PDB file of C-alpha atoms in Angstrom:
ATOM      1  CA  MET A   1     185.167  -9.526-112.159  1.00  0.00           C
ATOM      2  CA  ASN A   2     185.042  -5.897-111.003  1.00  0.00           C
ATOM      3  CA  GLN A   3     187.148  -4.974-108.173  1.00  0.00           C
ATOM      4  CA  SER A   4     187.103  -2.149-105.707  1.00  0.00           C
ATOM      5  CA  VAL A   5     190.509  -0.629-105.059  1.00  0.00           C
ATOM      6  CA  LEU A   6     191.467   0.570-101.632  1.00  0.00           C
ATOM      7  CA  SER A   7     194.442   2.791-100.720  1.00  0.00           C
ATOM      8  CA  ALA A   8     196.363   1.614 -97.723  1.00  0.00           C
ATOM      9  CA  VAL A   9     199.141   3.254 -95.860  1.00  0.00           C
ATOM     10  CA  PRO A  10     201.791   1.017 -94.038  1.00  0.00           C
ATOM     11  CA  ARG A  11     201.815   1.506 -90.280  1.00  0.00           C
ATOM     12  CA  SER A  12     204.072   0.457 -87.579  1.00  0.00           C
ATOM     13  CA  THR A  13     203.250  -1.062 -84.252  1.00  0.00           C
ATOM     14  CA  THR A  14     201.251   1.648 -82.345  1.00  0.00           C
ATOM     15  CA  THR A  15     199.893   2.190 -78.818  1.00  0.00           C
ATOM     16  CA  LYS A  16     196.237   1.919 -78.004  1.00  0.00           C
ATOM     17  CA  GLY A  17     196.118   5.732 -77.472  1.00  0.00           C
ATOM     18  CA  GLU A  18     197.601   6.350 -80.954  1.00  0.00           C
ATOM     19  CA  LEU A  19     195.113   3.776 -82.492  1.00  0.00           C
ATOM     20  CA  ARG A  20     192.311   5.674 -80.846  1.00  0.00           C
ATOM     21  CA  SER A  21     193.480   8.902 -82.331  1.00  0.00           C
ATOM     22  CA  LEU A  22     193.821   7.247 -85.780  1.00  0.00           C
ATOM     23  CA  ARG A  23     190.239   5.918 -85.679  1.00  0.00           C
ATOM     24  CA  ALA A  24     189.048   9.345 -84.639  1.00  0.00           C
ATOM     25  CA  ALA A  25     190.650  10.708 -87.719  1.00  0.00           C
ATOM     26  CA  GLY A  26     188.774   8.248 -89.899  1.00  0.00           C
ATOM     27  CA  ARG A  27     191.441   5.566 -90.258  1.00  0.00           C
ATOM     28  CA  ILE A  28     190.832   1.866 -89.788  1.00  0.00           C
ATOM     29  CA  PRO A  29     193.754  -0.299 -88.608  1.00  0.00           C
ATOM     30  CA  ALA A  30     194.076  -3.458 -90.676  1.00  0.00           C
ATOM     31  CA  VAL A  31     196.347  -6.618 -91.143  1.00  0.00           C
ATOM     32  CA  ILE A  32     196.967  -8.320 -94.449  1.00  0.00           C
ATOM     33  CA  TYR A  33     198.180 -11.918 -94.139  1.00  0.00           C
ATOM     34  CA  GLY A  34     198.173 -15.261 -95.930  1.00  0.00           C
ATOM     35  CA  GLY A  35     200.404 -14.324 -98.748  1.00  0.00           C
ATOM     36  CA  GLY A  36     203.376 -16.530 -97.654  1.00  0.00           C
ATOM     37  CA  GLN A  37     205.065 -13.623 -96.082  1.00  0.00           C
ATOM     38  CA  ALA A  38     205.054 -11.821 -92.795  1.00  0.00           C
ATOM     39  CA  ALA A  39     201.700 -10.046 -92.089  1.00  0.00           C
ATOM     40  CA  VAL A  40     201.433  -6.385 -93.218  1.00  0.00           C
ATOM     41  CA  HIS A  41     199.939  -3.716 -90.967  1.00  0.00           C
ATOM     42  CA  VAL A  42     198.200  -0.931 -92.745  1.00  0.00           C
ATOM     43  CA  LEU A  43     195.584   1.835 -92.274  1.00  0.00           C
ATOM     44  CA  LEU A  44     192.604   2.169 -94.438  1.00  0.00           C
ATOM     45  CA  ASP A  45     190.414   5.083 -95.074  1.00  0.00           C
ATOM     46  CA  GLU A  46     187.097   4.433 -93.302  1.00  0.00           C
ATOM     47  CA  LYS A  47     184.647   6.040 -95.821  1.00  0.00           C
ATOM     48  CA  GLU A  48     186.546   4.443 -98.724  1.00  0.00           C
ATOM     49  CA  PHE A  49     186.413   0.987 -97.019  1.00  0.00           C
ATOM     50  CA  LEU A  50     182.709   1.287 -96.194  1.00  0.00           C
ATOM     51  CA  LYS A  51     181.825   2.318 -99.774  1.00  0.00           C
ATOM     52  CA  ALA A  52     183.850  -0.613-101.307  1.00  0.00           C
ATOM     53  CA  THR A  53     182.393  -3.264 -98.899  1.00  0.00           C
ATOM     54  CA  THR A  54     178.792  -2.296 -98.763  1.00  0.00           C
ATOM     55  CA  GLY A  55     176.814  -5.184-100.070  1.00  0.00           C
ATOM     56  CA  ALA A  56     180.001  -7.246-100.371  1.00  0.00           C
ATOM     57  CA  SER A  57     180.308 -10.840 -99.292  1.00  0.00           C
ATOM     58  CA  GLU A  58     183.184 -13.041 -98.019  1.00  0.00           C
ATOM     59  CA  SER A  59     183.902 -13.864-101.682  1.00  0.00           C
ATOM     60  CA  THR A  60     184.366 -10.361-102.863  1.00  0.00           C
ATOM     61  CA  ILE A  61     188.021  -9.686-103.665  1.00  0.00           C
ATOM     62  CA  LEU A  62     189.309  -6.285-103.000  1.00  0.00           C
ATOM     63  CA  ALA A  63     192.468  -4.745-104.606  1.00  0.00           C
ATOM     64  CA  ILE A  64     194.667  -3.170-101.998  1.00  0.00           C
ATOM     65  CA  ASP A  65     197.174  -0.492-103.024  1.00  0.00           C
ATOM     66  CA  ILE A  66     199.899  -0.076-100.503  1.00  0.00           C
ATOM     67  CA  ALA A  67     202.158   2.732-101.403  1.00  0.00           C
ATOM     68  CA  GLY A  68     202.083   1.815-105.150  1.00  0.00           C
ATOM     69  CA  LYS A  69     202.249  -1.833-104.646  1.00  0.00           C
ATOM     70  CA  ARG A  70     198.928  -3.653-105.391  1.00  0.00           C
ATOM     71  CA  THR A  71     197.840  -6.896-103.827  1.00  0.00           C
ATOM     72  CA  GLN A  72     194.402  -8.673-103.737  1.00  0.00           C
ATOM     73  CA  ALA A  73     192.586  -9.724-100.612  1.00  0.00           C
ATOM     74  CA  PHE A  74     189.088 -10.251 -99.190  1.00  0.00           C
ATOM     75  CA  VAL A  75     187.801  -9.364 -95.870  1.00  0.00           C
ATOM     76  CA  LYS A  76     188.108 -12.320 -93.506  1.00  0.00           C
ATOM     77  CA  GLU A  77     186.917 -10.700 -90.419  1.00  0.00           C
ATOM     78  CA  HIS A  78     186.222  -7.331 -88.996  1.00  0.00           C
ATOM     79  CA  GLN A  79     185.739  -6.042 -85.395  1.00  0.00           C
ATOM     80  CA  ARG A  80     183.196  -3.307 -84.321  1.00  0.00           C
ATOM     81  CA  ASP A  81     183.037  -1.095 -81.301  1.00  0.00           C
ATOM     82  CA  THR A  82     180.258  -2.496 -79.017  1.00  0.00           C
ATOM     83  CA  LEU A  83     178.867   0.993 -78.312  1.00  0.00           C
ATOM     84  CA  SER A  84     179.253   3.049 -81.651  1.00  0.00           C
ATOM     85  CA  GLY A  85     179.105   0.044 -83.935  1.00  0.00           C
ATOM     86  CA  LYS A  86     182.002   1.469 -85.880  1.00  0.00           C
ATOM     87  CA  ILE A  87     184.518  -0.897 -87.452  1.00  0.00           C
ATOM     88  CA  ILE A  88     187.720  -0.663 -85.470  1.00  0.00           C
ATOM     89  CA  HIS A  89     189.859  -3.309 -87.034  1.00  0.00           C
ATOM     90  CA  VAL A  90     189.926  -5.442 -90.230  1.00  0.00           C
ATOM     91  CA  ASP A  91     191.616  -8.686 -91.148  1.00  0.00           C
ATOM     92  CA  LEU A  92     192.321  -9.143 -94.825  1.00  0.00           C
ATOM     93  CA  LEU A  93     193.321 -12.486 -96.246  1.00  0.00           C
ATOM     94  CA  GLU A  94     195.650 -12.041 -99.247  1.00  0.00           C
ATOM     95  CA  VAL A  95     194.998 -14.165-102.241  1.00  0.00           C
ATOM     96  CA  VAL A  96     197.674 -15.467-104.784  1.00  0.00           C
ATOM     97  CA  LYS A  97     196.964 -16.461-108.290  1.00  0.00           C
ATOM     98  CA  GLY A  98     197.506 -20.096-108.770  1.00  0.00           C
ATOM     99  CA  ARG A  99     196.798 -20.909-105.027  1.00  0.00           C
ATOM    100  CA  THR A 100     193.445 -22.360-104.371  1.00  0.00           C
ATOM    101  CA  ILE A 101     191.261 -20.763-101.721  1.00  0.00           C
ATOM    102  CA  HIS A 102     188.245 -21.728 -99.698  1.00  0.00           C
ATOM    103  CA  ALA A 103     185.512 -19.160 -99.506  1.00  0.00           C
ATOM    104  CA  ARG A 104     181.817 -18.887 -98.907  1.00  0.00           C
ATOM    105  CA  VAL A 105     179.760 -17.619-101.887  1.00  0.00           C
ATOM    106  CA  PRO A 106     176.205 -16.286-101.445  1.00  0.00           C
ATOM    107  CA  LEU A 107     173.293 -17.784-103.286  1.00  0.00           C
ATOM    108  CA  HIS A 108     170.702 -15.577-105.040  1.00  0.00           C
ATOM    109  CA  LEU A 109     167.278 -16.942-106.030  1.00  0.00           C
ATOM    110  CA  VAL A 110     166.059 -15.517-109.337  1.00  0.00           C
ATOM    111  CA  GLY A 111     162.565 -15.723-110.845  1.00  0.00           C
ATOM    112  CA  SER A 112     159.147 -16.495-109.635  1.00  0.00           C
ATOM    113  CA  ALA A 113     158.351 -20.074-108.884  1.00  0.00           C
ATOM    114  CA  ILE A 114     155.370 -21.786-110.398  1.00  0.00           C
ATOM    115  CA  GLY A 115     154.500 -23.294-106.982  1.00  0.00           C
ATOM    116  CA  VAL A 116     154.280 -19.784-105.377  1.00  0.00           C
ATOM    117  CA  ARG A 117     152.035 -18.520-108.185  1.00  0.00           C
ATOM    118  CA  GLU A 118     149.753 -21.581-107.346  1.00  0.00           C
ATOM    119  CA  GLY A 119     149.582 -20.508-103.753  1.00  0.00           C
ATOM    120  CA  GLY A 120     152.643 -22.301-102.220  1.00  0.00           C
ATOM    121  CA  ILE A 121     155.143 -20.763 -99.902  1.00  0.00           C
ATOM    122  CA  LEU A 122     158.823 -20.428-100.846  1.00  0.00           C
ATOM    123  CA  GLU A 123     161.493 -21.354 -98.295  1.00  0.00           C
ATOM    124  CA  ASN A 124     165.170 -20.665 -98.661  1.00  0.00           C
ATOM    125  CA  PRO A 125     166.988 -22.717 -96.024  1.00  0.00           C
ATOM    126  CA  ALA A 126     170.475 -22.195 -97.422  1.00  0.00           C
ATOM    127  CA  HIS A 127     172.010 -18.818 -98.338  1.00  0.00           C
ATOM    128  CA  GLU A 128     175.535 -19.625 -99.208  1.00  0.00           C
ATOM    129  CA  VAL A 129     177.803 -22.544-100.147  1.00  0.00           C
ATOM    130  CA  GLU A 130     181.573 -23.190 -99.472  1.00  0.00           C
ATOM    131  CA  VAL A 131     183.736 -23.499-102.590  1.00  0.00           C
ATOM    132  CA  GLU A 132     187.339 -24.200-103.496  1.00  0.00           C
ATOM    133  CA  CYS A 133     188.874 -22.462-106.535  1.00  0.00           C
ATOM    134  CA  ASP A 134     191.534 -20.253-107.920  1.00  0.00           C
ATOM    135  CA  PRO A 135     191.027 -16.526-106.843  1.00  0.00           C
ATOM    136  CA  SER A 136     190.737 -15.567-110.590  1.00  0.00           C
ATOM    137  CA  VAL A 137     187.556 -17.568-110.938  1.00  0.00           C
ATOM    138  CA  LEU A 138     186.051 -17.000-107.598  1.00  0.00           C
ATOM    139  CA  PRO A 139     182.346 -15.892-108.033  1.00  0.00           C
ATOM    140  CA  GLU A 140     180.822 -13.029-106.069  1.00  0.00           C
ATOM    141  CA  LYS A 141     177.500 -14.888-106.061  1.00  0.00           C
ATOM    142  CA  ILE A 142     175.749 -17.887-107.567  1.00  0.00           C
ATOM    143  CA  GLU A 143     172.294 -17.220-109.191  1.00  0.00           C
ATOM    144  CA  ILE A 144     169.591 -19.986-109.147  1.00  0.00           C
ATOM    145  CA  ASP A 145     166.641 -19.820-111.460  1.00  0.00           C
ATOM    146  CA  ILE A 146     163.624 -21.017-109.584  1.00  0.00           C
ATOM    147  CA  SER A 147     161.098 -20.166-112.326  1.00  0.00           C
ATOM    148  CA  GLU A 148     160.212 -23.862-112.909  1.00  0.00           C
ATOM    149  CA  LEU A 149     160.157 -24.807-109.257  1.00  0.00           C
ATOM    150  CA  GLN A 150     156.680 -26.441-108.481  1.00  0.00           C
ATOM    151  CA  ALA A 151     154.930 -27.021-105.220  1.00  0.00           C
ATOM    152  CA  ASN A 152     156.361 -29.836-103.032  1.00  0.00           C
ATOM    153  CA  HIS A 153     159.472 -29.727-105.044  1.00  0.00           C
ATOM    154  CA  SER A 154     163.054 -28.546-104.064  1.00  0.00           C
ATOM    155  CA  ILE A 155     166.391 -27.529-105.438  1.00  0.00           C
ATOM    156  CA  HIS A 156     169.498 -29.049-103.808  1.00  0.00           C
ATOM    157  CA  VAL A 157     173.176 -27.995-103.891  1.00  0.00           C
ATOM    158  CA  ARG A 158     173.609 -30.654-106.520  1.00  0.00           C
ATOM    159  CA  ASP A 159     171.257 -28.787-108.821  1.00  0.00           C
ATOM    160  CA  LEU A 160     173.402 -25.590-108.850  1.00  0.00           C
ATOM    161  CA  PRO A 161     174.842 -24.455-112.196  1.00  0.00           C
ATOM    162  CA  VAL A 162     178.272 -25.838-112.887  1.00  0.00           C
ATOM    163  CA  LEU A 163     180.927 -23.110-112.707  1.00  0.00           C
ATOM    164  CA  GLN A 164     184.177 -23.752-114.545  1.00  0.00           C
ATOM    165  CA  GLY A 165     187.105 -24.217-112.053  1.00  0.00           C
ATOM    166  CA  VAL A 166     184.978 -23.938-109.103  1.00  0.00           C
ATOM    167  CA  LYS A 167     184.396 -26.948-106.752  1.00  0.00           C
ATOM    168  CA  VAL A 168     181.497 -26.860-104.287  1.00  0.00           C
ATOM    169  CA  LEU A 169     182.441 -28.224-101.041  1.00  0.00           C
ATOM    170  CA  THR A 170     179.052 -28.000 -99.394  1.00  0.00           C
ATOM    171  CA  SER A 171     176.908 -31.289 -99.123  1.00  0.00           C
ATOM    172  CA  PRO A 172     175.045 -31.901-102.401  1.00  0.00           C
ATOM    173  CA  ASP A 173     172.049 -32.914-100.452  1.00  0.00           C
ATOM    174  CA  LEU A 174     171.605 -29.641 -98.728  1.00  0.00           C
ATOM    175  CA  VAL A 175     168.332 -27.990 -99.718  1.00  0.00           C
ATOM    176  CA  VAL A 176     168.608 -24.546-101.315  1.00  0.00           C
ATOM    177  CA  ALA A 177     165.004 -23.738-102.050  1.00  0.00           C
ATOM    178  CA  VAL A 178     161.605 -25.537-101.660  1.00  0.00           C
ATOM    179  CA  VAL A 179     157.907 -24.585-102.258  1.00  0.00           C
ATOM    180  CA  LYS A 180     155.418 -25.990 -99.718  1.00  0.00           C
ATOM    181  CA  PHE A 181     151.683 -25.565 -99.413  1.00  0.00           C
ATOM    182  CA  ALA A 182     150.480 -24.065 -96.260  1.00  0.00           C
ATOM    183  CA  LYS A 183     148.427 -26.351 -94.220  1.00  0.00           C
ATOM    184  CA  ALA A 184     144.701 -25.350 -94.477  1.00  0.00           C
ATOM    185  CA  GLU A 185     143.241 -24.203 -91.254  1.00  0.00           C
ATOM    186  CA  VAL A 186     140.574 -26.421 -90.021  1.00  0.00           C
ATOM    187  CA  VAL A 187     137.613 -24.420 -88.576  1.00  0.00           C
ATOM    188  CA  GLU A 188     135.651 -26.539 -86.148  1.00  0.00           C
ATOM    189  CA  THR A 189     131.834 -25.961 -86.116  1.00  0.00           C
ATOM    190  CA  PRO A 190     129.585 -27.595 -83.509  1.00  0.00           C
ATOM    191  CA  ALA A 191     127.547 -30.409 -84.959  1.00  0.00           C
ATOM    192  CA  ALA A 192     123.827 -29.781 -85.359  1.00  0.00           C
ATOM    193  CA  THR A 193     121.889 -31.855 -82.755  1.00  0.00           C
ATOM    194  CA  ALA A 194     118.676 -33.494 -83.566  1.00  0.00           C
ATOM    195  CA  GLU A 195     117.000 -32.131 -80.467  1.00  0.00           C
ATOM    196  CA  ALA A 196     117.878 -28.864 -78.695  1.00  0.00           C
ATOM    197  CA  VAL A 197     118.781 -29.223 -75.071  1.00  0.00           C
ATOM    198  CA  PRO A 198     116.787 -26.724 -72.941  1.00  0.00           C
ATOM    199  CA  ALA A 199     118.694 -24.461 -70.704  1.00  0.00           C
ATOM    200  CA  ALA A 200     118.598 -25.142 -67.008  1.00  0.00           C
ATOM    201  CA  GLY A 201     115.189 -24.117 -65.584  1.00  0.00           C
ATOM    202  CA  ALA A 202     113.614 -23.462 -69.006  1.00  0.00           C
ATOM    203  CA  ALA A 203     110.131 -24.870 -69.714  1.00  0.00           C
ATOM    204  CA  PRO A 204     110.012 -27.761 -72.169  1.00  0.00           C
ATOM    205  CA  ALA A 205     108.954 -27.097 -75.776  1.00  0.00           C
ATOM    206  CA  ALA A 206     105.180 -27.125 -76.308  1.00  0.00           C
ATOM    207  CA  GLY A 207     103.766 -30.490 -77.501  1.00  0.00           C
ATOM    208  CA  ALA A 208     106.753 -32.396 -76.539  1.00  0.00           C
ATOM    209  CA  ALA A 209     105.748 -35.888 -75.854  1.00  0.00           C
ATOM    210  CA  GLY A 210     105.475 -36.767 -72.164  1.00  0.00           C
ATOM    211  CA  ALA A 211     105.980 -33.159 -71.045  1.00  0.00           C
ATOM    212  CA  ALA A 212     104.406 -32.412 -67.716  1.00  0.00           C
ATOM    213  CA  PRO A 213     101.963 -29.456 -67.548  1.00  0.00           C
ATOM    214  CA  ALA A 214     103.283 -26.436 -65.746  1.00  0.00           C
ATOM    215  CA  PRO A 215     102.048 -26.038 -62.108  1.00  0.00           C
ATOM    216  CA  GLY A 216      98.427 -24.521 -62.002  1.00  0.00           C
ATOM    217  CA  ALA A 217      97.820 -25.037 -65.630  1.00  0.00           C
ATOM    218  CA  ALA A 218      94.416 -26.470 -66.801  1.00  0.00           C
ATOM    219  CA  ALA A 219      94.408 -30.013 -67.943  1.00  0.00           C
ATOM    220  CA  ALA A 220      94.011 -30.567 -71.486  1.00  0.00           C
ATOM    221  CA  PRO A 221      90.382 -31.383 -72.750  1.00  0.00           C
ATOM    222  CA  ALA A 222      89.633 -34.958 -73.258  1.00  0.00           C
ATOM    223  CA  ALA A 223      90.048 -36.331 -76.640  1.00  0.00           C
ATOM    224  CA  ALA A 224      87.005 -36.538 -78.937  1.00  0.00           C
ATOM    225  CA  GLY A 225      84.940 -39.660 -78.217  1.00  0.00           C
ATOM    226  CA  GLN A 226      86.383 -40.144 -74.692  1.00  0.00           C
ATOM    227  CA  GLU A 227      83.661 -40.865 -72.173  1.00  0.00           C
ATOM    228  CA  LYS A 228      83.439 -38.444 -69.134  1.00  0.00           C
ATOM    229  CA  LYS A 229      83.117 -40.055 -65.757  1.00  0.00           C
TER     230      LYS A 229
END
């Protein structure tokens, strides 16, 4: 597993004003804890930290070099300035080989599902799972091949590939990916009527049975053979 190495400088307790000056100079105050000893307060280089953690997940382990002494940790939490959005503090959780840890590992879908090629829509309800393992085997991500996923079928946590030494704590029934068919849109068309209904005030159609002649119109001639009186 490739690791990014960050250089850290030990720091003592400082005032808020001193911390502001350090941040302005491109330093990020950080605390490393969880190694069984007292928490260690350090300063990280802002550019180096951003480069090492871009695209990283909670399960990405970083190597921290503190004045020549190297330790391993991953970012547990970071704080940002509400106005500038810059990172102003980082909490690093130290990991010790032989001591199991809990972490969240992102899920990456790989391939093109059969159901999507047939017109279905892919949904990805779960994006990560919680695992328990030794830091040495902690995966940065878990890839899931969805190439054979058909319409109206789904992949659950229980279907994830087995990773040696990694115990998945997330419910096995959680849906990771599913292909659904979109409901066809029903277009309603007015039913054809046997007889057209005339608009208000319109004259009835010519030849319609029982239709009254328009006012002032001449009476229809008598039928052939009808005797005039």
